[in-house]
């Protein structure tokens, strides 16, 4: 199975900050990477697919980049409603695997 | 907009069988898409269980393949998950989701506890 490793596991930032979360795959997945946002008590929500494509309806402050084994999710200006846990997921090869999550807290 | 709703027993005994359904509304399960099951537990995080196409073609996570069956019921517009020989390690929130790999929509999830 392809292992996905996220960092950091948690972070605290202020409203308006630029936030970056990284994800590394154990082997190349080209651009087959998705990012999800999960708010407390809710199901995950797709934010980014194919590494850099914004899912319909997702605010433009979210962006993704990377290819091969290294990827990043960036929130350009953190908003209070961005309090959540963020997961990366490889969609290159089944079984599709997820990172362990990054818990984002608002200072 | 397609909506998904999971249902099933919240408590299953060890060595028993977990059986869940996912009702699809706002769209046909026969549309050209895959439907998946994903579970989430504190111990293992998010784990893909398997997927089914409207034709009945399935793919399963090898770690669960010997115990899992996913099926589709077009007449009821729903998909089902059966997991046999459960243990405490199968305690999780179970989600159904639309898509293969990339999950564009999720149900709210249903919590299943394996305990005697």
mmCIF file with all atom_site columns, C-alpha atoms in Angstrom:
data_model
loop_
_atom_site.group_PDB
_atom_site.id
_atom_site.type_symbol
_atom_site.label_atom_id
_atom_site.label_alt_id
_atom_site.label_comp_id
_atom_site.label_asym_id
_atom_site.label_entity_id
_atom_site.label_seq_id
_atom_site.pdbx_PDB_ins_code
_atom_site.Cartn_x
_atom_site.Cartn_y
_atom_site.Cartn_z
_atom_site.occupancy
_atom_site.B_iso_or_equiv
_atom_site.pdbx_formal_charge
_atom_site.auth_seq_id
_atom_site.auth_comp_id
_atom_site.auth_asym_id
_atom_site.auth_atom_id
_atom_site.pdbx_PDB_model_num
ATOM 1   C CA . UNK A 1 1   ? 0.000   0.000   0.000   1.00 0.00 ? 1   UNK A CA 1
ATOM 2   C CA . UNK A 1 2   ? 1.093   3.589   -0.599  1.00 0.00 ? 2   UNK A CA 1
ATOM 3   C CA . UNK A 1 3   ? 1.768   5.353   2.695   1.00 0.00 ? 3   UNK A CA 1
ATOM 4   C CA . UNK A 1 4   ? 0.780   8.999   3.079   1.00 0.00 ? 4   UNK A CA 1
ATOM 5   C CA . UNK A 1 5   ? 2.511   11.150  5.689   1.00 0.00 ? 5   UNK A CA 1
ATOM 6   C CA . UNK A 1 6   ? 1.267   14.603  6.629   1.00 0.00 ? 6   UNK A CA 1
ATOM 7   C CA . UNK A 1 7   ? 2.998   17.340  8.554   1.00 0.00 ? 7   UNK A CA 1
ATOM 8   C CA . UNK A 1 8   ? 2.500   18.923  10.895  1.00 0.00 ? 8   UNK A CA 1
ATOM 9   C CA . UNK A 1 9   ? 0.011   16.779  12.820  1.00 0.00 ? 9   UNK A CA 1
ATOM 10  C CA . UNK A 1 10  ? -1.411  19.937  14.355  1.00 0.00 ? 10  UNK A CA 1
ATOM 11  C CA . UNK A 1 11  ? -0.941  23.645  14.036  1.00 0.00 ? 11  UNK A CA 1
ATOM 12  C CA . UNK A 1 12  ? -2.317  26.846  15.460  1.00 0.00 ? 12  UNK A CA 1
ATOM 13  C CA . UNK A 1 13  ? -2.620  30.016  13.402  1.00 0.00 ? 13  UNK A CA 1
ATOM 14  C CA . UNK A 1 14  ? -4.335  33.384  13.491  1.00 0.00 ? 14  UNK A CA 1
ATOM 15  C CA . UNK A 1 15  ? -7.095  34.697  11.282  1.00 0.00 ? 15  UNK A CA 1
ATOM 16  C CA . UNK A 1 16  ? -5.547  36.133  8.147   1.00 0.00 ? 16  UNK A CA 1
ATOM 17  C CA . UNK A 1 17  ? -2.429  33.949  8.324   1.00 0.00 ? 17  UNK A CA 1
ATOM 18  C CA . UNK A 1 18  ? -1.147  31.960  5.391   1.00 0.00 ? 18  UNK A CA 1
ATOM 19  C CA . UNK A 1 19  ? -1.181  28.272  6.315   1.00 0.00 ? 19  UNK A CA 1
ATOM 20  C CA . UNK A 1 20  ? 0.624   25.417  4.587   1.00 0.00 ? 20  UNK A CA 1
ATOM 21  C CA . UNK A 1 21  ? 0.177   21.697  5.175   1.00 0.00 ? 21  UNK A CA 1
ATOM 22  C CA . UNK A 1 22  ? 2.422   19.148  3.526   1.00 0.00 ? 22  UNK A CA 1
ATOM 23  C CA . UNK A 1 23  ? 1.826   15.582  2.442   1.00 0.00 ? 23  UNK A CA 1
ATOM 24  C CA . UNK A 1 24  ? 4.370   13.031  1.272   1.00 0.00 ? 24  UNK A CA 1
ATOM 25  C CA . UNK A 1 25  ? 3.668   9.774   -0.526  1.00 0.00 ? 25  UNK A CA 1
ATOM 26  C CA . UNK A 1 26  ? 5.848   6.684   -0.082  1.00 0.00 ? 26  UNK A CA 1
ATOM 27  C CA . UNK A 1 27  ? 6.130   6.397   -3.876  1.00 0.00 ? 27  UNK A CA 1
ATOM 28  C CA . UNK A 1 28  ? 5.313   8.572   -6.838  1.00 0.00 ? 28  UNK A CA 1
ATOM 29  C CA . UNK A 1 29  ? 1.608   9.176   -7.364  1.00 0.00 ? 29  UNK A CA 1
ATOM 30  C CA . UNK A 1 30  ? 2.126   11.772  -10.132 1.00 0.00 ? 30  UNK A CA 1
ATOM 31  C CA . UNK A 1 31  ? -0.798  14.164  -9.494  1.00 0.00 ? 31  UNK A CA 1
ATOM 32  C CA . UNK A 1 32  ? -3.309  11.689  -8.079  1.00 0.00 ? 32  UNK A CA 1
ATOM 33  C CA . UNK A 1 33  ? -3.818  13.455  -4.791  1.00 0.00 ? 33  UNK A CA 1
ATOM 34  C CA . UNK A 1 34  ? -6.901  14.865  -3.093  1.00 0.00 ? 34  UNK A CA 1
ATOM 35  C CA . UNK A 1 35  ? -7.335  17.058  -0.023  1.00 0.00 ? 35  UNK A CA 1
ATOM 36  C CA . UNK A 1 36  ? -10.299 16.917  2.345   1.00 0.00 ? 36  UNK A CA 1
ATOM 37  C CA . UNK A 1 37  ? -11.538 19.118  5.160   1.00 0.00 ? 37  UNK A CA 1
ATOM 38  C CA . UNK A 1 38  ? -13.317 17.526  8.096   1.00 0.00 ? 38  UNK A CA 1
ATOM 39  C CA . UNK A 1 39  ? -15.076 19.674  10.650  1.00 0.00 ? 39  UNK A CA 1
ATOM 40  C CA . UNK A 1 40  ? -15.896 18.227  14.090  1.00 0.00 ? 40  UNK A CA 1
ATOM 41  C CA . UNK A 1 41  ? -18.718 15.701  13.941  1.00 0.00 ? 41  UNK A CA 1
ATOM 42  C CA . UNK A 1 42  ? -19.027 15.953  10.157  1.00 0.00 ? 42  UNK A CA 1
ATOM 43  C CA . UNK A 1 43  ? -18.007 13.886  7.158   1.00 0.00 ? 43  UNK A CA 1
ATOM 44  C CA . UNK A 1 44  ? -14.939 14.857  5.165   1.00 0.00 ? 44  UNK A CA 1
ATOM 45  C CA . UNK A 1 45  ? -15.468 17.332  2.338   1.00 0.00 ? 45  UNK A CA 1
ATOM 46  C CA . UNK A 1 46  ? -13.458 17.317  -0.879  1.00 0.00 ? 46  UNK A CA 1
ATOM 47  C CA . UNK A 1 47  ? -11.449 20.516  -1.351  1.00 0.00 ? 47  UNK A CA 1
ATOM 48  C CA . UNK A 1 48  ? -8.819  19.755  -3.986  1.00 0.00 ? 48  UNK A CA 1
ATOM 49  C CA . UNK A 1 49  ? -8.421  16.944  -6.505  1.00 0.00 ? 49  UNK A CA 1
ATOM 50  C CA . UNK A 1 50  ? -5.665  16.024  -8.950  1.00 0.00 ? 50  UNK A CA 1
ATOM 51  C CA . UNK A 1 51  ? -3.254  17.899  -6.666  1.00 0.00 ? 51  UNK A CA 1
ATOM 52  C CA . UNK A 1 52  ? -4.269  21.406  -7.718  1.00 0.00 ? 52  UNK A CA 1
ATOM 53  C CA . UNK A 1 53  ? -7.869  21.445  -8.951  1.00 0.00 ? 53  UNK A CA 1
ATOM 54  C CA . UNK A 1 54  ? -10.354 23.275  -6.747  1.00 0.00 ? 54  UNK A CA 1
ATOM 55  C CA . UNK A 1 55  ? -13.590 21.370  -6.196  1.00 0.00 ? 55  UNK A CA 1
ATOM 56  C CA . UNK A 1 56  ? -16.694 23.319  -7.188  1.00 0.00 ? 56  UNK A CA 1
ATOM 57  C CA . UNK A 1 57  ? -17.947 25.595  -4.420  1.00 0.00 ? 57  UNK A CA 1
ATOM 58  C CA . UNK A 1 58  ? -14.696 25.623  -2.441  1.00 0.00 ? 58  UNK A CA 1
ATOM 59  C CA . UNK A 1 59  ? -13.366 29.124  -1.595  1.00 0.00 ? 59  UNK A CA 1
ATOM 60  C CA . UNK A 1 60  ? -10.444 30.289  -3.692  1.00 0.00 ? 60  UNK A CA 1
ATOM 61  C CA . UNK A 1 61  ? -8.281  30.841  -0.604  1.00 0.00 ? 61  UNK A CA 1
ATOM 62  C CA . UNK A 1 62  ? -7.638  27.084  -0.734  1.00 0.00 ? 62  UNK A CA 1
ATOM 63  C CA . UNK A 1 63  ? -5.032  25.882  -3.204  1.00 0.00 ? 63  UNK A CA 1
ATOM 64  C CA . UNK A 1 64  ? -2.970  22.769  -3.789  1.00 0.00 ? 64  UNK A CA 1
ATOM 65  C CA . UNK A 1 65  ? 0.330   22.079  -5.475  1.00 0.00 ? 65  UNK A CA 1
ATOM 66  C CA . UNK A 1 66  ? 2.889   19.367  -5.997  1.00 0.00 ? 66  UNK A CA 1
ATOM 67  C CA . UNK A 1 67  ? 3.526   16.234  -7.977  1.00 0.00 ? 67  UNK A CA 1
ATOM 68  C CA . UNK A 1 68  ? 5.358   12.955  -7.596  1.00 0.00 ? 68  UNK A CA 1
ATOM 69  C CA . UNK A 1 69  ? 5.723   12.417  -3.863  1.00 0.00 ? 69  UNK A CA 1
ATOM 70  C CA . UNK A 1 70  ? 5.481   15.894  -2.318  1.00 0.00 ? 70  UNK A CA 1
ATOM 71  C CA . UNK A 1 71  ? 2.331   17.985  -2.074  1.00 0.00 ? 71  UNK A CA 1
ATOM 72  C CA . UNK A 1 72  ? 1.065   21.036  -0.244  1.00 0.00 ? 72  UNK A CA 1
ATOM 73  C CA . UNK A 1 73  ? -2.289  22.479  0.722   1.00 0.00 ? 73  UNK A CA 1
ATOM 74  C CA . UNK A 1 74  ? -2.275  26.240  1.258   1.00 0.00 ? 74  UNK A CA 1
ATOM 75  C CA . UNK A 1 75  ? -4.877  28.473  2.830   1.00 0.00 ? 75  UNK A CA 1
ATOM 76  C CA . UNK A 1 76  ? -3.959  31.972  1.713   1.00 0.00 ? 76  UNK A CA 1
ATOM 77  C CA . UNK A 1 77  ? -5.828  33.869  4.426   1.00 0.00 ? 77  UNK A CA 1
ATOM 78  C CA . UNK A 1 78  ? -7.116  31.797  7.314   1.00 0.00 ? 78  UNK A CA 1
ATOM 79  C CA . UNK A 1 79  ? -10.764 32.293  8.278   1.00 0.00 ? 79  UNK A CA 1
ATOM 80  C CA . UNK A 1 80  ? -12.486 31.253  11.524  1.00 0.00 ? 80  UNK A CA 1
ATOM 81  C CA . UNK A 1 81  ? -14.597 28.696  9.662   1.00 0.00 ? 81  UNK A CA 1
ATOM 82  C CA . UNK A 1 82  ? -11.429 26.884  8.531   1.00 0.00 ? 82  UNK A CA 1
ATOM 83  C CA . UNK A 1 83  ? -11.152 25.260  11.960  1.00 0.00 ? 83  UNK A CA 1
ATOM 84  C CA . UNK A 1 84  ? -10.986 21.596  10.959  1.00 0.00 ? 84  UNK A CA 1
ATOM 85  C CA . UNK A 1 85  ? -8.786  18.581  10.365  1.00 0.00 ? 85  UNK A CA 1
ATOM 86  C CA . UNK A 1 86  ? -7.310  18.275  6.887   1.00 0.00 ? 86  UNK A CA 1
ATOM 87  C CA . UNK A 1 87  ? -6.466  14.987  5.170   1.00 0.00 ? 87  UNK A CA 1
ATOM 88  C CA . UNK A 1 88  ? -4.578  14.142  2.034   1.00 0.00 ? 88  UNK A CA 1
ATOM 89  C CA . UNK A 1 89  ? -5.423  11.021  0.043   1.00 0.00 ? 89  UNK A CA 1
ATOM 90  C CA . UNK A 1 90  ? -3.744  9.273   -2.847  1.00 0.00 ? 90  UNK A CA 1
ATOM 91  C CA . UNK A 1 91  ? -6.046  8.231   -5.647  1.00 0.00 ? 91  UNK A CA 1
ATOM 92  C CA . UNK A 1 92  ? -3.388  6.667   -7.863  1.00 0.00 ? 92  UNK A CA 1
ATOM 93  C CA . UNK A 1 93  ? -3.635  3.026   -6.791  1.00 0.00 ? 93  UNK A CA 1
ATOM 94  C CA . UNK A 1 94  ? -6.115  1.029   -4.779  1.00 0.00 ? 94  UNK A CA 1
ATOM 95  C CA . UNK A 1 95  ? -6.282  0.671   -1.869  1.00 0.00 ? 95  UNK A CA 1
ATOM 96  C CA . UNK A 1 96  ? -6.727  4.441   -1.750  1.00 0.00 ? 96  UNK A CA 1
ATOM 97  C CA . UNK A 1 97  ? -4.954  5.627   1.381   1.00 0.00 ? 97  UNK A CA 1
ATOM 98  C CA . UNK A 1 98  ? -5.178  8.711   3.545   1.00 0.00 ? 98  UNK A CA 1
ATOM 99  C CA . UNK A 1 99  ? -2.762  10.742  5.593   1.00 0.00 ? 99  UNK A CA 1
ATOM 100 C CA . UNK A 1 100 ? -3.190  10.776  9.344   1.00 0.00 ? 100 UNK A CA 1
ATOM 101 C CA . UNK A 1 101 ? -4.592  14.302  9.330   1.00 0.00 ? 101 UNK A CA 1
ATOM 102 C CA . UNK A 1 102 ? -3.539  17.813  10.331  1.00 0.00 ? 102 UNK A CA 1
ATOM 103 C CA . UNK A 1 103 ? -5.632  19.466  13.022  1.00 0.00 ? 103 UNK A CA 1
ATOM 104 C CA . UNK A 1 104 ? -5.862  23.207  12.432  1.00 0.00 ? 104 UNK A CA 1
ATOM 105 C CA . UNK A 1 105 ? -6.690  25.427  15.376  1.00 0.00 ? 105 UNK A CA 1
ATOM 106 C CA . UNK A 1 106 ? -7.413  29.124  15.330  1.00 0.00 ? 106 UNK A CA 1
ATOM 107 C CA . UNK A 1 107 ? -5.457  31.243  17.800  1.00 0.00 ? 107 UNK A CA 1
ATOM 108 C CA . UNK B 2 1   ? -27.885 17.316  -5.538  1.00 0.00 ? 1   UNK B CA 1
ATOM 109 C CA . UNK B 2 2   ? -27.123 13.715  -4.671  1.00 0.00 ? 2   UNK B CA 1
ATOM 110 C CA . UNK B 2 3   ? -27.436 12.909  -0.973  1.00 0.00 ? 3   UNK B CA 1
ATOM 111 C CA . UNK B 2 4   ? -26.299 9.789   0.844   1.00 0.00 ? 4   UNK B CA 1
ATOM 112 C CA . UNK B 2 5   ? -27.677 8.381   4.098   1.00 0.00 ? 5   UNK B CA 1
ATOM 113 C CA . UNK B 2 6   ? -26.174 5.438   5.948   1.00 0.00 ? 6   UNK B CA 1
ATOM 114 C CA . UNK B 2 7   ? -28.193 3.255   8.281   1.00 0.00 ? 7   UNK B CA 1
ATOM 115 C CA . UNK B 2 8   ? -27.775 0.086   10.283  1.00 0.00 ? 8   UNK B CA 1
ATOM 116 C CA . UNK B 2 9   ? -27.239 -1.316  13.785  1.00 0.00 ? 9   UNK B CA 1
ATOM 117 C CA . UNK B 2 10  ? -25.010 0.748   16.015  1.00 0.00 ? 10  UNK B CA 1
ATOM 118 C CA . UNK B 2 11  ? -23.866 -2.268  18.024  1.00 0.00 ? 11  UNK B CA 1
ATOM 119 C CA . UNK B 2 12  ? -22.569 -5.593  16.723  1.00 0.00 ? 12  UNK B CA 1
ATOM 120 C CA . UNK B 2 13  ? -21.283 -8.504  18.768  1.00 0.00 ? 13  UNK B CA 1
ATOM 121 C CA . UNK B 2 14  ? -17.736 -9.810  18.276  1.00 0.00 ? 14  UNK B CA 1
ATOM 122 C CA . UNK B 2 15  ? -17.566 -12.536 15.592  1.00 0.00 ? 15  UNK B CA 1
ATOM 123 C CA . UNK B 2 16  ? -20.886 -11.276 14.254  1.00 0.00 ? 16  UNK B CA 1
ATOM 124 C CA . UNK B 2 17  ? -21.763 -9.604  10.956  1.00 0.00 ? 17  UNK B CA 1
ATOM 125 C CA . UNK B 2 18  ? -21.952 -5.877  10.360  1.00 0.00 ? 18  UNK B CA 1
ATOM 126 C CA . UNK B 2 19  ? -24.597 -4.911  7.812   1.00 0.00 ? 19  UNK B CA 1
ATOM 127 C CA . UNK B 2 20  ? -25.140 -1.326  6.619   1.00 0.00 ? 20  UNK B CA 1
ATOM 128 C CA . UNK B 2 21  ? -27.093 0.317   3.845   1.00 0.00 ? 21  UNK B CA 1
ATOM 129 C CA . UNK B 2 22  ? -26.622 3.632   2.093   1.00 0.00 ? 22  UNK B CA 1
ATOM 130 C CA . UNK B 2 23  ? -29.702 5.235   0.573   1.00 0.00 ? 23  UNK B CA 1
ATOM 131 C CA . UNK B 2 24  ? -29.063 7.496   -2.412  1.00 0.00 ? 24  UNK B CA 1
ATOM 132 C CA . UNK B 2 25  ? -31.459 10.362  -3.071  1.00 0.00 ? 25  UNK B CA 1
ATOM 133 C CA . UNK B 2 26  ? -31.490 13.178  -5.598  1.00 0.00 ? 26  UNK B CA 1
ATOM 134 C CA . UNK B 2 27  ? -29.992 10.989  -8.278  1.00 0.00 ? 27  UNK B CA 1
ATOM 135 C CA . UNK B 2 28  ? -29.919 7.472   -9.675  1.00 0.00 ? 28  UNK B CA 1
ATOM 136 C CA . UNK B 2 29  ? -27.558 4.864   -8.396  1.00 0.00 ? 29  UNK B CA 1
ATOM 137 C CA . UNK B 2 30  ? -27.412 3.665   -11.993 1.00 0.00 ? 30  UNK B CA 1
ATOM 138 C CA . UNK B 2 31  ? -25.609 6.815   -13.092 1.00 0.00 ? 31  UNK B CA 1
ATOM 139 C CA . UNK B 2 32  ? -22.097 6.387   -14.428 1.00 0.00 ? 32  UNK B CA 1
ATOM 140 C CA . UNK B 2 33  ? -20.255 6.541   -11.162 1.00 0.00 ? 33  UNK B CA 1
ATOM 141 C CA . UNK B 2 34  ? -18.685 4.418   -8.493  1.00 0.00 ? 34  UNK B CA 1
ATOM 142 C CA . UNK B 2 35  ? -19.941 4.189   -4.924  1.00 0.00 ? 35  UNK B CA 1
ATOM 143 C CA . UNK B 2 36  ? -17.588 3.571   -2.030  1.00 0.00 ? 36  UNK B CA 1
ATOM 144 C CA . UNK B 2 37  ? -17.462 2.729   1.654   1.00 0.00 ? 37  UNK B CA 1
ATOM 145 C CA . UNK B 2 38  ? -14.908 4.387   3.922   1.00 0.00 ? 38  UNK B CA 1
ATOM 146 C CA . UNK B 2 39  ? -14.524 4.016   7.665   1.00 0.00 ? 39  UNK B CA 1
ATOM 147 C CA . UNK B 2 40  ? -12.842 6.152   10.293  1.00 0.00 ? 40  UNK B CA 1
ATOM 148 C CA . UNK B 2 41  ? -11.509 5.135   13.673  1.00 0.00 ? 41  UNK B CA 1
ATOM 149 C CA . UNK B 2 42  ? -9.098  6.770   16.144  1.00 0.00 ? 42  UNK B CA 1
ATOM 150 C CA . UNK B 2 43  ? -6.782  3.772   15.767  1.00 0.00 ? 43  UNK B CA 1
ATOM 151 C CA . UNK B 2 44  ? -6.537  3.554   11.974  1.00 0.00 ? 44  UNK B CA 1
ATOM 152 C CA . UNK B 2 45  ? -7.785  6.931   10.775  1.00 0.00 ? 45  UNK B CA 1
ATOM 153 C CA . UNK B 2 46  ? -9.602  7.008   7.436   1.00 0.00 ? 46  UNK B CA 1
ATOM 154 C CA . UNK B 2 47  ? -9.629  3.642   5.684   1.00 0.00 ? 47  UNK B CA 1
ATOM 155 C CA . UNK B 2 48  ? -11.062 2.841   2.276   1.00 0.00 ? 48  UNK B CA 1
ATOM 156 C CA . UNK B 2 49  ? -13.114 -0.365  2.430   1.00 0.00 ? 49  UNK B CA 1
ATOM 157 C CA . UNK B 2 50  ? -14.138 -0.861  -1.174  1.00 0.00 ? 50  UNK B CA 1
ATOM 158 C CA . UNK B 2 51  ? -16.223 0.341   -4.103  1.00 0.00 ? 51  UNK B CA 1
ATOM 159 C CA . UNK B 2 52  ? -18.914 -0.790  -6.509  1.00 0.00 ? 52  UNK B CA 1
ATOM 160 C CA . UNK B 2 53  ? -19.976 0.330   -9.970  1.00 0.00 ? 53  UNK B CA 1
ATOM 161 C CA . UNK B 2 54  ? -23.622 0.389   -10.957 1.00 0.00 ? 54  UNK B CA 1
ATOM 162 C CA . UNK B 2 55  ? -22.981 -2.729  -13.044 1.00 0.00 ? 55  UNK B CA 1
ATOM 163 C CA . UNK B 2 56  ? -21.996 -4.601  -9.891  1.00 0.00 ? 56  UNK B CA 1
ATOM 164 C CA . UNK B 2 57  ? -18.240 -4.593  -10.470 1.00 0.00 ? 57  UNK B CA 1
ATOM 165 C CA . UNK B 2 58  ? -16.422 -4.347  -7.150  1.00 0.00 ? 58  UNK B CA 1
ATOM 166 C CA . UNK B 2 59  ? -12.966 -3.583  -5.807  1.00 0.00 ? 59  UNK B CA 1
ATOM 167 C CA . UNK B 2 60  ? -12.018 -4.203  -2.183  1.00 0.00 ? 60  UNK B CA 1
ATOM 168 C CA . UNK B 2 61  ? -9.217  -3.230  0.149   1.00 0.00 ? 61  UNK B CA 1
ATOM 169 C CA . UNK B 2 62  ? -6.998  -6.345  0.316   1.00 0.00 ? 62  UNK B CA 1
ATOM 170 C CA . UNK B 2 63  ? -6.785  -5.984  4.096   1.00 0.00 ? 63  UNK B CA 1
ATOM 171 C CA . UNK B 2 64  ? -10.556 -6.581  4.349   1.00 0.00 ? 64  UNK B CA 1
ATOM 172 C CA . UNK B 2 65  ? -11.286 -8.469  1.146   1.00 0.00 ? 65  UNK B CA 1
ATOM 173 C CA . UNK B 2 66  ? -11.909 -11.863 2.770   1.00 0.00 ? 66  UNK B CA 1
ATOM 174 C CA . UNK B 2 67  ? -14.627 -10.379 5.013   1.00 0.00 ? 67  UNK B CA 1
ATOM 175 C CA . UNK B 2 68  ? -16.296 -7.710  2.868   1.00 0.00 ? 68  UNK B CA 1
ATOM 176 C CA . UNK B 2 69  ? -19.156 -7.710  0.394   1.00 0.00 ? 69  UNK B CA 1
ATOM 177 C CA . UNK B 2 70  ? -20.511 -4.562  -1.246  1.00 0.00 ? 70  UNK B CA 1
ATOM 178 C CA . UNK B 2 71  ? -23.658 -4.787  -3.330  1.00 0.00 ? 71  UNK B CA 1
ATOM 179 C CA . UNK B 2 72  ? -26.049 -2.489  -5.163  1.00 0.00 ? 72  UNK B CA 1
ATOM 180 C CA . UNK B 2 73  ? -29.853 -2.625  -5.183  1.00 0.00 ? 73  UNK B CA 1
ATOM 181 C CA . UNK B 2 74  ? -31.081 -0.547  -8.106  1.00 0.00 ? 74  UNK B CA 1
ATOM 182 C CA . UNK B 2 75  ? -34.747 -1.019  -7.229  1.00 0.00 ? 75  UNK B CA 1
ATOM 183 C CA . UNK B 2 76  ? -34.176 0.620   -3.860  1.00 0.00 ? 76  UNK B CA 1
ATOM 184 C CA . UNK B 2 77  ? -31.488 3.028   -5.085  1.00 0.00 ? 77  UNK B CA 1
ATOM 185 C CA . UNK B 2 78  ? -29.122 1.928   -2.368  1.00 0.00 ? 78  UNK B CA 1
ATOM 186 C CA . UNK B 2 79  ? -25.822 0.197   -1.765  1.00 0.00 ? 79  UNK B CA 1
ATOM 187 C CA . UNK B 2 80  ? -25.002 -2.210  1.026   1.00 0.00 ? 80  UNK B CA 1
ATOM 188 C CA . UNK B 2 81  ? -21.966 -3.226  3.048   1.00 0.00 ? 81  UNK B CA 1
ATOM 189 C CA . UNK B 2 82  ? -21.520 -6.535  4.788   1.00 0.00 ? 82  UNK B CA 1
ATOM 190 C CA . UNK B 2 83  ? -18.493 -7.186  6.997   1.00 0.00 ? 83  UNK B CA 1
ATOM 191 C CA . UNK B 2 84  ? -18.208 -10.597 8.615   1.00 0.00 ? 84  UNK B CA 1
ATOM 192 C CA . UNK B 2 85  ? -16.304 -11.931 11.645  1.00 0.00 ? 85  UNK B CA 1
ATOM 193 C CA . UNK B 2 86  ? -16.041 -8.491  13.224  1.00 0.00 ? 86  UNK B CA 1
ATOM 194 C CA . UNK B 2 87  ? -13.761 -7.642  16.130  1.00 0.00 ? 87  UNK B CA 1
ATOM 195 C CA . UNK B 2 88  ? -13.236 -4.561  18.254  1.00 0.00 ? 88  UNK B CA 1
ATOM 196 C CA . UNK B 2 89  ? -10.853 -3.332  15.538  1.00 0.00 ? 89  UNK B CA 1
ATOM 197 C CA . UNK B 2 90  ? -13.877 -2.849  13.271  1.00 0.00 ? 90  UNK B CA 1
ATOM 198 C CA . UNK B 2 91  ? -15.393 -0.256  15.616  1.00 0.00 ? 91  UNK B CA 1
ATOM 199 C CA . UNK B 2 92  ? -15.582 2.924   13.557  1.00 0.00 ? 92  UNK B CA 1
ATOM 200 C CA . UNK B 2 93  ? -17.751 5.502   11.864  1.00 0.00 ? 93  UNK B CA 1
ATOM 201 C CA . UNK B 2 94  ? -18.754 4.093   8.492   1.00 0.00 ? 94  UNK B CA 1
ATOM 202 C CA . UNK B 2 95  ? -19.353 6.403   5.533   1.00 0.00 ? 95  UNK B CA 1
ATOM 203 C CA . UNK B 2 96  ? -20.671 5.801   2.076   1.00 0.00 ? 96  UNK B CA 1
ATOM 204 C CA . UNK B 2 97  ? -19.288 8.100   -0.582  1.00 0.00 ? 97  UNK B CA 1
ATOM 205 C CA . UNK B 2 98  ? -19.745 8.866   -4.249  1.00 0.00 ? 98  UNK B CA 1
ATOM 206 C CA . UNK B 2 99  ? -16.755 8.327   -6.456  1.00 0.00 ? 99  UNK B CA 1
ATOM 207 C CA . UNK B 2 100 ? -13.789 6.086   -7.034  1.00 0.00 ? 100 UNK B CA 1
ATOM 208 C CA . UNK B 2 101 ? -10.694 7.270   -5.247  1.00 0.00 ? 101 UNK B CA 1
ATOM 209 C CA . UNK B 2 102 ? -11.812 10.892  -5.335  1.00 0.00 ? 102 UNK B CA 1
ATOM 210 C CA . UNK B 2 103 ? -14.898 11.102  -3.104  1.00 0.00 ? 103 UNK B CA 1
ATOM 211 C CA . UNK B 2 104 ? -17.049 14.032  -4.196  1.00 0.00 ? 104 UNK B CA 1
ATOM 212 C CA . UNK B 2 105 ? -19.899 13.451  -1.761  1.00 0.00 ? 105 UNK B CA 1
ATOM 213 C CA . UNK B 2 106 ? -20.245 11.689  1.566   1.00 0.00 ? 106 UNK B CA 1
ATOM 214 C CA . UNK B 2 107 ? -23.043 10.534  3.798   1.00 0.00 ? 107 UNK B CA 1
ATOM 215 C CA . UNK B 2 108 ? -23.172 11.795  7.371   1.00 0.00 ? 108 UNK B CA 1
ATOM 216 C CA . UNK B 2 109 ? -21.724 8.519   8.644   1.00 0.00 ? 109 UNK B CA 1
ATOM 217 C CA . UNK B 2 110 ? -22.997 5.927   11.067  1.00 0.00 ? 110 UNK B CA 1
ATOM 218 C CA . UNK B 2 111 ? -21.143 4.838   14.175  1.00 0.00 ? 111 UNK B CA 1
ATOM 219 C CA . UNK B 2 112 ? -20.733 1.103   14.698  1.00 0.00 ? 112 UNK B CA 1
ATOM 220 C CA . UNK B 2 113 ? -19.392 -0.358  17.919  1.00 0.00 ? 113 UNK B CA 1
ATOM 221 C CA . UNK B 2 114 ? -18.288 -3.972  18.186  1.00 0.00 ? 114 UNK B CA 1
ATOM 222 C CA . UNK B 2 115 ? -18.846 -5.151  21.732  1.00 0.00 ? 115 UNK B CA 1
ATOM 223 C CA . UNK B 2 116 ? -20.507 -7.937  23.655  1.00 0.00 ? 116 UNK B CA 1
#
